[in-house]
PDB file of C-alpha atoms in Angstrom:
ATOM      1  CA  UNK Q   1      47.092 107.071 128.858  1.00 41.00           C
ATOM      2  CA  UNK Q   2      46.732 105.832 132.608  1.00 44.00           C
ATOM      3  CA  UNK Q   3      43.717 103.876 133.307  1.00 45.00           C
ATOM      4  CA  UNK Q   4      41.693 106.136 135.819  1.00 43.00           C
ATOM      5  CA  UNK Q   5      39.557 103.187 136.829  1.00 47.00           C
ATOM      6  CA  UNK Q   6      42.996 101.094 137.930  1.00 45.00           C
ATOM      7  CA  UNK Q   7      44.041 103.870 140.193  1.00 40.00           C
ATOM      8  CA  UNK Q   8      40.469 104.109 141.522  1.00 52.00           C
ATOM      9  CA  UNK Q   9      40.829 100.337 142.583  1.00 64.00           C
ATOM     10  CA  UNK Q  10      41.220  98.721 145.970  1.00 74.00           C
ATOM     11  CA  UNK Q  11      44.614  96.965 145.716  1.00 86.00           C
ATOM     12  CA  UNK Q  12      43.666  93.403 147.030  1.00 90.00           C
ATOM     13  CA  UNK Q  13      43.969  91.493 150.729  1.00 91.00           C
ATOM     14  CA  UNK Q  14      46.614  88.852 150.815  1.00 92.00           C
ATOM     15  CA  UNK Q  15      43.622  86.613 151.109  1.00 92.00           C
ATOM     16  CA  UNK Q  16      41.970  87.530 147.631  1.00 94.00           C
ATOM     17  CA  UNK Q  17      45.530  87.044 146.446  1.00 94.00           C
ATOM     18  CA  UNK Q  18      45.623  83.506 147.647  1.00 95.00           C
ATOM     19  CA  UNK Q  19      42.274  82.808 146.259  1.00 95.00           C
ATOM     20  CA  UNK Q  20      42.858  84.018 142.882  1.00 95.00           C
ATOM     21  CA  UNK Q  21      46.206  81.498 142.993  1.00 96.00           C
ATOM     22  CA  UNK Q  22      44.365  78.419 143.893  1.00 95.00           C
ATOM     23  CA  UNK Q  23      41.817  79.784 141.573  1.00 95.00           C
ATOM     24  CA  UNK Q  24      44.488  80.263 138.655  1.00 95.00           C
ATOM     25  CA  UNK Q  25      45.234  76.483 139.597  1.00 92.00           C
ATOM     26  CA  UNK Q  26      42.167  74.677 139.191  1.00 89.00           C
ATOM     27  CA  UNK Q  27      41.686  76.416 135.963  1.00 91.00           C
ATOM     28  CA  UNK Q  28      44.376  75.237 134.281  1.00 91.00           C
ATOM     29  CA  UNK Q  29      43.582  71.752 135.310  1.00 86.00           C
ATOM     30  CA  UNK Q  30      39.967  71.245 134.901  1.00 81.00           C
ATOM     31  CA  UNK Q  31      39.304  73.829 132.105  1.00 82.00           C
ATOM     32  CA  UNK Q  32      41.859  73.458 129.773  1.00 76.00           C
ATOM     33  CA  UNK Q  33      40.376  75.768 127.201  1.00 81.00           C
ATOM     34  CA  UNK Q  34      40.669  79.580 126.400  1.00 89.00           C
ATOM     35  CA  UNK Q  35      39.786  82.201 129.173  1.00 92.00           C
ATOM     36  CA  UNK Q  36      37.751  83.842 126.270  1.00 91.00           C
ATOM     37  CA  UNK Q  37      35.654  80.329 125.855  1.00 86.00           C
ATOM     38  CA  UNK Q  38      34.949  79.998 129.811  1.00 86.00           C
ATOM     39  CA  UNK Q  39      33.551  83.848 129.784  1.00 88.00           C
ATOM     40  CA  UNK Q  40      31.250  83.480 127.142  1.00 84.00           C
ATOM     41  CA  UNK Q  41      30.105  79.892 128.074  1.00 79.00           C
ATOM     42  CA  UNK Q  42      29.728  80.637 131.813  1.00 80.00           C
ATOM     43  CA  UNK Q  43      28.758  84.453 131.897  1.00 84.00           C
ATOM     44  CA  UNK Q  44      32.043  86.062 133.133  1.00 90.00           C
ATOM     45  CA  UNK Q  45      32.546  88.718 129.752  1.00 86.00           C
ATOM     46  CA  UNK Q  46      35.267  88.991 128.063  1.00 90.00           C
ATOM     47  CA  UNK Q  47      38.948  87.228 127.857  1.00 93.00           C
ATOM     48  CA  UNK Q  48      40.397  90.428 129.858  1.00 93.00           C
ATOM     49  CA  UNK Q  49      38.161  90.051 132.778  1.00 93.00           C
ATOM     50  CA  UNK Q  50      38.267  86.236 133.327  1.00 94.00           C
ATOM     51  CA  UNK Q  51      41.997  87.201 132.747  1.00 95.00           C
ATOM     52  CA  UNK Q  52      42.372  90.036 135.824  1.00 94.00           C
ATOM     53  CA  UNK Q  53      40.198  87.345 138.274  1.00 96.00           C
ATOM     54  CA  UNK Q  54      42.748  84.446 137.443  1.00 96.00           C
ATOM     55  CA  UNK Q  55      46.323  86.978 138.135  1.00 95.00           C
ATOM     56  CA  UNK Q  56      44.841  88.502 140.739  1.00 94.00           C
ATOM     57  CA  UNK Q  57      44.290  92.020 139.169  1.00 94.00           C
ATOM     58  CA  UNK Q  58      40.702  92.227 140.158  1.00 93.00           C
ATOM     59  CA  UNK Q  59      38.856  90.766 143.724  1.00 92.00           C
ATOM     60  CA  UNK Q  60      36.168  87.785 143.201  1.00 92.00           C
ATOM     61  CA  UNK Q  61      32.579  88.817 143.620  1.00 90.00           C
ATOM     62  CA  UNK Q  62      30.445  86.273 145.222  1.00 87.00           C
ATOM     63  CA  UNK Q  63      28.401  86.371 141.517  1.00 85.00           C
ATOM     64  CA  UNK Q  64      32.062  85.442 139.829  1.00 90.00           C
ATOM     65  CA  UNK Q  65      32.790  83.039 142.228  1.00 90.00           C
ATOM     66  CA  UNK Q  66      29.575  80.547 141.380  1.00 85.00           C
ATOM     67  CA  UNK Q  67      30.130  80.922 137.863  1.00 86.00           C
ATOM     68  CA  UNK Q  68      33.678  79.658 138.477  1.00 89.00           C
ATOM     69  CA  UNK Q  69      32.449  76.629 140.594  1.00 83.00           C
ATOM     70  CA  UNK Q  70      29.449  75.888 138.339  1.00 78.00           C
ATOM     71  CA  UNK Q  71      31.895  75.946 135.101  1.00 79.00           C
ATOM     72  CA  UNK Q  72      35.030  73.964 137.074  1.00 80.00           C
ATOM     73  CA  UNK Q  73      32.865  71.931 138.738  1.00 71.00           C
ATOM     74  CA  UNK Q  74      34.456  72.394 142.451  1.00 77.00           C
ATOM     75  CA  UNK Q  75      32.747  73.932 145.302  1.00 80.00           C
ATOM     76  CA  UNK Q  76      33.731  77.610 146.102  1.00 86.00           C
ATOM     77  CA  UNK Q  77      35.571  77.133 149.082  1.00 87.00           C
ATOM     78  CA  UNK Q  78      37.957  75.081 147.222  1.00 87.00           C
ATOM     79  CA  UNK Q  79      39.575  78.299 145.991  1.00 93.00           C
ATOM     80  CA  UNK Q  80      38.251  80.708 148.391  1.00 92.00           C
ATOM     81  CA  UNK Q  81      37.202  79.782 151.916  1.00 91.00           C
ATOM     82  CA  UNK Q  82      36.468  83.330 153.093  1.00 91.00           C
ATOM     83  CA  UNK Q  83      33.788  83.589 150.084  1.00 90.00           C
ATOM     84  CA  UNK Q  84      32.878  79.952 150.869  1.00 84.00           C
ATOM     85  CA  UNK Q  85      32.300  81.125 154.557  1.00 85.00           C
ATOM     86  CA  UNK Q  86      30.400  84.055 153.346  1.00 83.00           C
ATOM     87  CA  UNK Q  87      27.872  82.070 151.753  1.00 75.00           C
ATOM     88  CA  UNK Q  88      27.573  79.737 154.691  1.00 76.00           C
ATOM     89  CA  UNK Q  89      26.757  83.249 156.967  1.00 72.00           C
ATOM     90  CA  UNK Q  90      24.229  84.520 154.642  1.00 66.00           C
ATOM     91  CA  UNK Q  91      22.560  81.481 153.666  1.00 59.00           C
ATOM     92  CA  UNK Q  92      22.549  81.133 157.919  1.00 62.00           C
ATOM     93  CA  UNK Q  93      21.506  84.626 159.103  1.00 61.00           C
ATOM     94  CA  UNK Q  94      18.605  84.681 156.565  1.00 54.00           C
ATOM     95  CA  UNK Q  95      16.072  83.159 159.435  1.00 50.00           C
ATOM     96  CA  UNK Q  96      15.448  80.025 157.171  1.00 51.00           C
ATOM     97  CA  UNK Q  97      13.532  81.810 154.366  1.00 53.00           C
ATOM     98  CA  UNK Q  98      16.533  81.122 152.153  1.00 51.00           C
ATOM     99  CA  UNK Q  99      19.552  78.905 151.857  1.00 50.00           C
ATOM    100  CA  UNK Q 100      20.843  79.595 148.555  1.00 53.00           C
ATOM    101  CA  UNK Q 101      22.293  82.786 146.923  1.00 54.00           C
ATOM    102  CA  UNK Q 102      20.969  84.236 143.953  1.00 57.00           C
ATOM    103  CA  UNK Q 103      21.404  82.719 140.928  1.00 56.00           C
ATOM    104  CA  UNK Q 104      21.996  84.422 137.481  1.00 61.00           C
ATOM    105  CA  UNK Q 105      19.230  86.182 135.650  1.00 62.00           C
ATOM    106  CA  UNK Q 106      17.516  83.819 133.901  1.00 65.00           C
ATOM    107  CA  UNK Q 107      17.072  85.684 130.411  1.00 68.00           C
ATOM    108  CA  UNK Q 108      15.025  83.400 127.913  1.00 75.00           C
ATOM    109  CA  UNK Q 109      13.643  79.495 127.799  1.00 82.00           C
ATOM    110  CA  UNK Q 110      14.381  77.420 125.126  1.00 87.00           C
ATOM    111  CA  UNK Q 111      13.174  74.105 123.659  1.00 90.00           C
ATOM    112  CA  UNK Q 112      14.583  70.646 124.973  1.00 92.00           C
ATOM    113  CA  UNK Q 113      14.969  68.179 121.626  1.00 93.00           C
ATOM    114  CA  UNK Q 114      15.927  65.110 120.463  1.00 93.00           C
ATOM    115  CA  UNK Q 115      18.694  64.326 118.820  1.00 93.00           C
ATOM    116  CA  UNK Q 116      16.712  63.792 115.661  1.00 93.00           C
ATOM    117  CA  UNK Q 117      15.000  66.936 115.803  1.00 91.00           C
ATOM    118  CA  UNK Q 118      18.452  67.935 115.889  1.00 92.00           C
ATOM    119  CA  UNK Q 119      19.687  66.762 112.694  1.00 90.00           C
ATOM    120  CA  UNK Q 120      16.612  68.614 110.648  1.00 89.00           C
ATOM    121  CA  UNK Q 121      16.422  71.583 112.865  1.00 88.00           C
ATOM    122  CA  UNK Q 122      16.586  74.219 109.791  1.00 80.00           C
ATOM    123  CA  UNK Q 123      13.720  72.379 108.587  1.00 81.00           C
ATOM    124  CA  UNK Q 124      11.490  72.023 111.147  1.00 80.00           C
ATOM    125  CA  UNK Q 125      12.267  75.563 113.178  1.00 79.00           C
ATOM    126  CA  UNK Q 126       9.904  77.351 111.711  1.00 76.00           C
ATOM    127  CA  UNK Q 127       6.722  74.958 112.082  1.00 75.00           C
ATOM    128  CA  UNK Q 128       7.592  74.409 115.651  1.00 75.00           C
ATOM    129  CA  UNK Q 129       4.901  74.779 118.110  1.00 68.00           C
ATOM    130  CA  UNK Q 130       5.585  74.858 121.713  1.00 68.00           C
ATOM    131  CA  UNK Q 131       4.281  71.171 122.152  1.00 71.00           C
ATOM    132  CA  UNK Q 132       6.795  69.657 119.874  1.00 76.00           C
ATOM    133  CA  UNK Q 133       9.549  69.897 122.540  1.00 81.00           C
ATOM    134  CA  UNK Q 134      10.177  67.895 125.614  1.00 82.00           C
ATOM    135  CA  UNK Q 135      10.361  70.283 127.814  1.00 84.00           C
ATOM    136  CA  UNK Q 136      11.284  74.263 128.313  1.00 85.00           C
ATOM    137  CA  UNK Q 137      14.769  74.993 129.787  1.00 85.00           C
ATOM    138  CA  UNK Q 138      15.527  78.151 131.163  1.00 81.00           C
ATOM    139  CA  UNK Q 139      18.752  79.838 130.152  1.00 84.00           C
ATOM    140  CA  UNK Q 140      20.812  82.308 131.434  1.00 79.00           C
ATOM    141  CA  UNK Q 141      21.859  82.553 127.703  1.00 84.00           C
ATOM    142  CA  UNK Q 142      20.104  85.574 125.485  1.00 83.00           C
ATOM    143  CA  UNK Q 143      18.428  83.014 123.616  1.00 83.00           C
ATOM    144  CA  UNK Q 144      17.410  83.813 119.472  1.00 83.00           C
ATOM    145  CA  UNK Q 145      14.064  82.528 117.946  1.00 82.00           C
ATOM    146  CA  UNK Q 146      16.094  79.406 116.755  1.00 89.00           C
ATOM    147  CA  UNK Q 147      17.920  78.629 120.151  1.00 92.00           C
ATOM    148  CA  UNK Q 148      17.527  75.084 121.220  1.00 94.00           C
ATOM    149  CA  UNK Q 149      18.606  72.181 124.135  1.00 94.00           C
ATOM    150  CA  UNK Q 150      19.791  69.124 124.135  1.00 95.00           C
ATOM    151  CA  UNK Q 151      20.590  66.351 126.539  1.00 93.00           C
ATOM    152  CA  UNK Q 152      23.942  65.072 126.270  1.00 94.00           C
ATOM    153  CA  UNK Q 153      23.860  61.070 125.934  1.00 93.00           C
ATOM    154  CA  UNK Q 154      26.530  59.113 126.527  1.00 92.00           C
ATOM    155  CA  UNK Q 155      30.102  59.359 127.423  1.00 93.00           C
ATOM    156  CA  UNK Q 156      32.231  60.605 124.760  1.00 95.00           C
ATOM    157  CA  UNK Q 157      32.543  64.037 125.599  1.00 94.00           C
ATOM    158  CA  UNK Q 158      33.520  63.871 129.583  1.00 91.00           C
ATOM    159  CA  UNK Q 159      34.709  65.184 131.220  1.00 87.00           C
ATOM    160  CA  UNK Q 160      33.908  68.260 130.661  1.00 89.00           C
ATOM    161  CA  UNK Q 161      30.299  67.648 129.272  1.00 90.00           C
ATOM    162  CA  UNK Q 162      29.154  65.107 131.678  1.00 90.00           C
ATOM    163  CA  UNK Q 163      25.821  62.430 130.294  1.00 89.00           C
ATOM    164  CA  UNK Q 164      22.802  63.967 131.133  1.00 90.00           C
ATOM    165  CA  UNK Q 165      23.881  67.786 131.386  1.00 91.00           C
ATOM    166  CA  UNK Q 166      21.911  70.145 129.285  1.00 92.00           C
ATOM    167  CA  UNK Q 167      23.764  72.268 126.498  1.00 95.00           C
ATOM    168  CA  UNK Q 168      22.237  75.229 124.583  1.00 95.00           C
ATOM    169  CA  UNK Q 169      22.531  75.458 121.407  1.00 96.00           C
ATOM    170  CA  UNK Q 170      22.655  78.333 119.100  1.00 95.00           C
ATOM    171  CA  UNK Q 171      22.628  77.969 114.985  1.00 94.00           C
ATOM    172  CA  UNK Q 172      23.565  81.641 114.042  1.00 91.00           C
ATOM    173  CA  UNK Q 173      26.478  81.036 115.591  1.00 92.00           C
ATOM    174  CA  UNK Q 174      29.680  80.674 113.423  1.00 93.00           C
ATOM    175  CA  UNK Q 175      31.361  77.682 114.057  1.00 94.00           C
ATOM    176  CA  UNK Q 176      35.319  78.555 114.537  1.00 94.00           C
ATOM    177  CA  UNK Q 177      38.307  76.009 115.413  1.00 95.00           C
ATOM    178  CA  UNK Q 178      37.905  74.779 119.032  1.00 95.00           C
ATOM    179  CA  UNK Q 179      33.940  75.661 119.173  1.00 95.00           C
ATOM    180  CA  UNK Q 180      31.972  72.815 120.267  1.00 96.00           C
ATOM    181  CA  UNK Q 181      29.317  72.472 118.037  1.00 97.00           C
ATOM    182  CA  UNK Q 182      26.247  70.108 117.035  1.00 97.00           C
ATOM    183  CA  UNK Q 183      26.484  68.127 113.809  1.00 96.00           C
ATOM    184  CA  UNK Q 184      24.564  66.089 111.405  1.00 94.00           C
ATOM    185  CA  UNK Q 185      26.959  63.594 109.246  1.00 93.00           C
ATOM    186  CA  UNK Q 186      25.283  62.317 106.008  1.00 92.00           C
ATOM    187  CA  UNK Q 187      23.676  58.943 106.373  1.00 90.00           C
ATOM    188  CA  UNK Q 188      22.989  59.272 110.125  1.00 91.00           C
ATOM    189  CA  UNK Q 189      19.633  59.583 111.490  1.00 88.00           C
ATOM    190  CA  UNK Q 190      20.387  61.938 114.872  1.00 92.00           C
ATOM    191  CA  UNK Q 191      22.708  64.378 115.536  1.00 95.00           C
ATOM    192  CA  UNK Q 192      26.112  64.312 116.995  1.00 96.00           C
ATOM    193  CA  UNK Q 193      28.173  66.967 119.744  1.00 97.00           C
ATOM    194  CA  UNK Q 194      31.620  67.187 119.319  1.00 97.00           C
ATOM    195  CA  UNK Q 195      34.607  69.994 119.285  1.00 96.00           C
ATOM    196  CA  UNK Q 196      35.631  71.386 115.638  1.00 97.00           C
ATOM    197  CA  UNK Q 197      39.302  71.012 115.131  1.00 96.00           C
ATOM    198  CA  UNK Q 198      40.424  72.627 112.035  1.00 94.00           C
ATOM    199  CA  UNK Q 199      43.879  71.045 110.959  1.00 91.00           C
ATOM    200  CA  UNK Q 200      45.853  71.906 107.491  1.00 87.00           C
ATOM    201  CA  UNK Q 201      42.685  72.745 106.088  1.00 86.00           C
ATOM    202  CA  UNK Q 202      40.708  69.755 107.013  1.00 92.00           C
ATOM    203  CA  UNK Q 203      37.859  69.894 109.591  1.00 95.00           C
ATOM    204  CA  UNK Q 204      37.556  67.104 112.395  1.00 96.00           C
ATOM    205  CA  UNK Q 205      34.816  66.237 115.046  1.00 97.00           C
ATOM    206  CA  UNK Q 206      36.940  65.341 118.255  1.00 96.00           C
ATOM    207  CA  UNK Q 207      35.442  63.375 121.398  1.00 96.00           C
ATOM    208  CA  UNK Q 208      36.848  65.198 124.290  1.00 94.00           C
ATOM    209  CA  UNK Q 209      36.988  61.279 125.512  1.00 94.00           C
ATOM    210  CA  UNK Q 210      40.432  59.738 124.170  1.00 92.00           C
ATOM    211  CA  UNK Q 211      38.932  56.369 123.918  1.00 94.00           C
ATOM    212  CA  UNK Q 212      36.191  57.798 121.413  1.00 95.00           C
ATOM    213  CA  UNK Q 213      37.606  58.140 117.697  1.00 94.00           C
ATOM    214  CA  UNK Q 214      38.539  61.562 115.695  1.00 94.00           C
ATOM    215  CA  UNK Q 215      35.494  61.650 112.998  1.00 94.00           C
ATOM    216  CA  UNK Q 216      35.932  63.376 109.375  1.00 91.00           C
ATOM    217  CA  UNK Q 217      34.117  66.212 108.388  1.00 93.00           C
ATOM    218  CA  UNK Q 218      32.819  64.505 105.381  1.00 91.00           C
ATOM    219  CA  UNK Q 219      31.279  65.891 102.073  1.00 93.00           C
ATOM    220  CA  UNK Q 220      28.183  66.778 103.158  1.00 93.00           C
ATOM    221  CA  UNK Q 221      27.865  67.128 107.226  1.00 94.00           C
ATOM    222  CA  UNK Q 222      26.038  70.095 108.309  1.00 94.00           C
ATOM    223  CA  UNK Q 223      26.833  72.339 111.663  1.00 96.00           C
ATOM    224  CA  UNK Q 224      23.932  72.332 113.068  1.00 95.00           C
ATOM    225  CA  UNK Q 225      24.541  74.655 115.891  1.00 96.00           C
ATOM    226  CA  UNK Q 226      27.341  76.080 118.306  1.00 96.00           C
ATOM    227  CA  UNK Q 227      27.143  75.279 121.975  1.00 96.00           C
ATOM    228  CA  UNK Q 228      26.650  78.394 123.975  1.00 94.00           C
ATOM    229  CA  UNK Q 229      26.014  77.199 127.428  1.00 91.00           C
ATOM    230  CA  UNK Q 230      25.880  74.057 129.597  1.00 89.00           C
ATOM    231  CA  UNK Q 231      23.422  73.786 132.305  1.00 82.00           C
ATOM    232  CA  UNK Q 232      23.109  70.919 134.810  1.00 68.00           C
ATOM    233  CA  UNK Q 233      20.718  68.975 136.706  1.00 58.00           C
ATOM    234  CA  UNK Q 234      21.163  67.319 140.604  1.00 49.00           C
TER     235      UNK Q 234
END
């Protein structure tokens, strides 16, 4: 069957072309995971369409191009100067009342919590009163009654989730090889954020920094959670 919607399309400019190349680039350099994994962490949909963007079957929208500077952590006009110029015009022709484009729907908030909190969440969820948290972070995420934050501390999982970012995290989520997830080990008082790696049948809580240890999924440690999004602070 042909796809209608293909033959419908606007074959791309050499430019877009381009721009999906140096696109394609910086992906596979600063991501390093699955196309599926940025889409769902960053907003984009499924595998196929992050897939079309990166080849260069489908032209960038200026929406698609933030969410692929937020989540490589590059500035738009490293992959496409003609979008990066486009901004610059709009954010300059809107006689000063704006200088930034819109963001993406913000569709819930969701409780900032410690680390300990963390580690007892399924206990304490449901006698949790707006006060208890630190703060309210809003989410582009469609955040669940249990949906919670947490600051990331320390260095151990840079690059890619630098110290001080925000991640959301969501417990109803199943937690699959390569998912990074939030875990409480047995005999620890606060929680931990790692990657599951699922080897020969044995589960493993990897630091995405090499000079951090592989941990074992001992008897007893509890998923706590699987990280949906990451949002940042400047």
């Amino acid at each position: 069957m042909r796809d209608m919607n293909a033959e419908k399309r606007k074959p791309l400019e050499a430019w877009q072309i381009e721009d999906a190349a140096r696109l394609k680039d910086l992906f596979l350099r600063r991501w390093g995971k699955s196309q599926e994994l940025f889409g769902e962490t960053f907003g984009l949909g499924r595998q196929a369409t992050v897939g079309n963007l990166l080849n260069g079957r489908r032209a960038l929208n200026l929406d698609q191009a933030t969410r692929f500077a937020r989540g490589l952590g590059c500035a738009i006009s490293d992959f496409s100067p003609t979008l990066g110029r486009k901004i610059m015009d709009i954010a300059q022709n809107d006689n000063g009342q704006s200088n930034v484009m819109p963001g993406p729907e913000i569709r819930g908030r969701v409780p900032l919590i410690s680390w300990v909190q963390a580690g007892v969440w399924m206990e304490i969820v449901d006698n949790f009163v707006p006060g208890d948290a630190e703060e309210w972070i809003a989410t582009t995420y469609h955040s669940k009654a249990g949906t919670f934050a947490l600051r990331v501390q320390g260095d151990s999982m840079e690059p890619r989730f630098p110290e001080g970012c925000i991640i959301i995290v969501e417990p109803e989520e199943d937690a699959l090889h390569g998912k990074f997830v939030v875990a409480k080990r047995p005999g620890e008082n606060s929680a931990t954020f790692k990657q599951l790696v699922v080897d020969g049948g044995q589960c493993y809580l990897k630091p995405l920094n090499p000079r951090y240890s592989l941990l074992e999924f001992t008897p007893g440690t509890q998923i706590v959670g699987v990280v949906k999004r990451m949002e940042m602070e400047v």
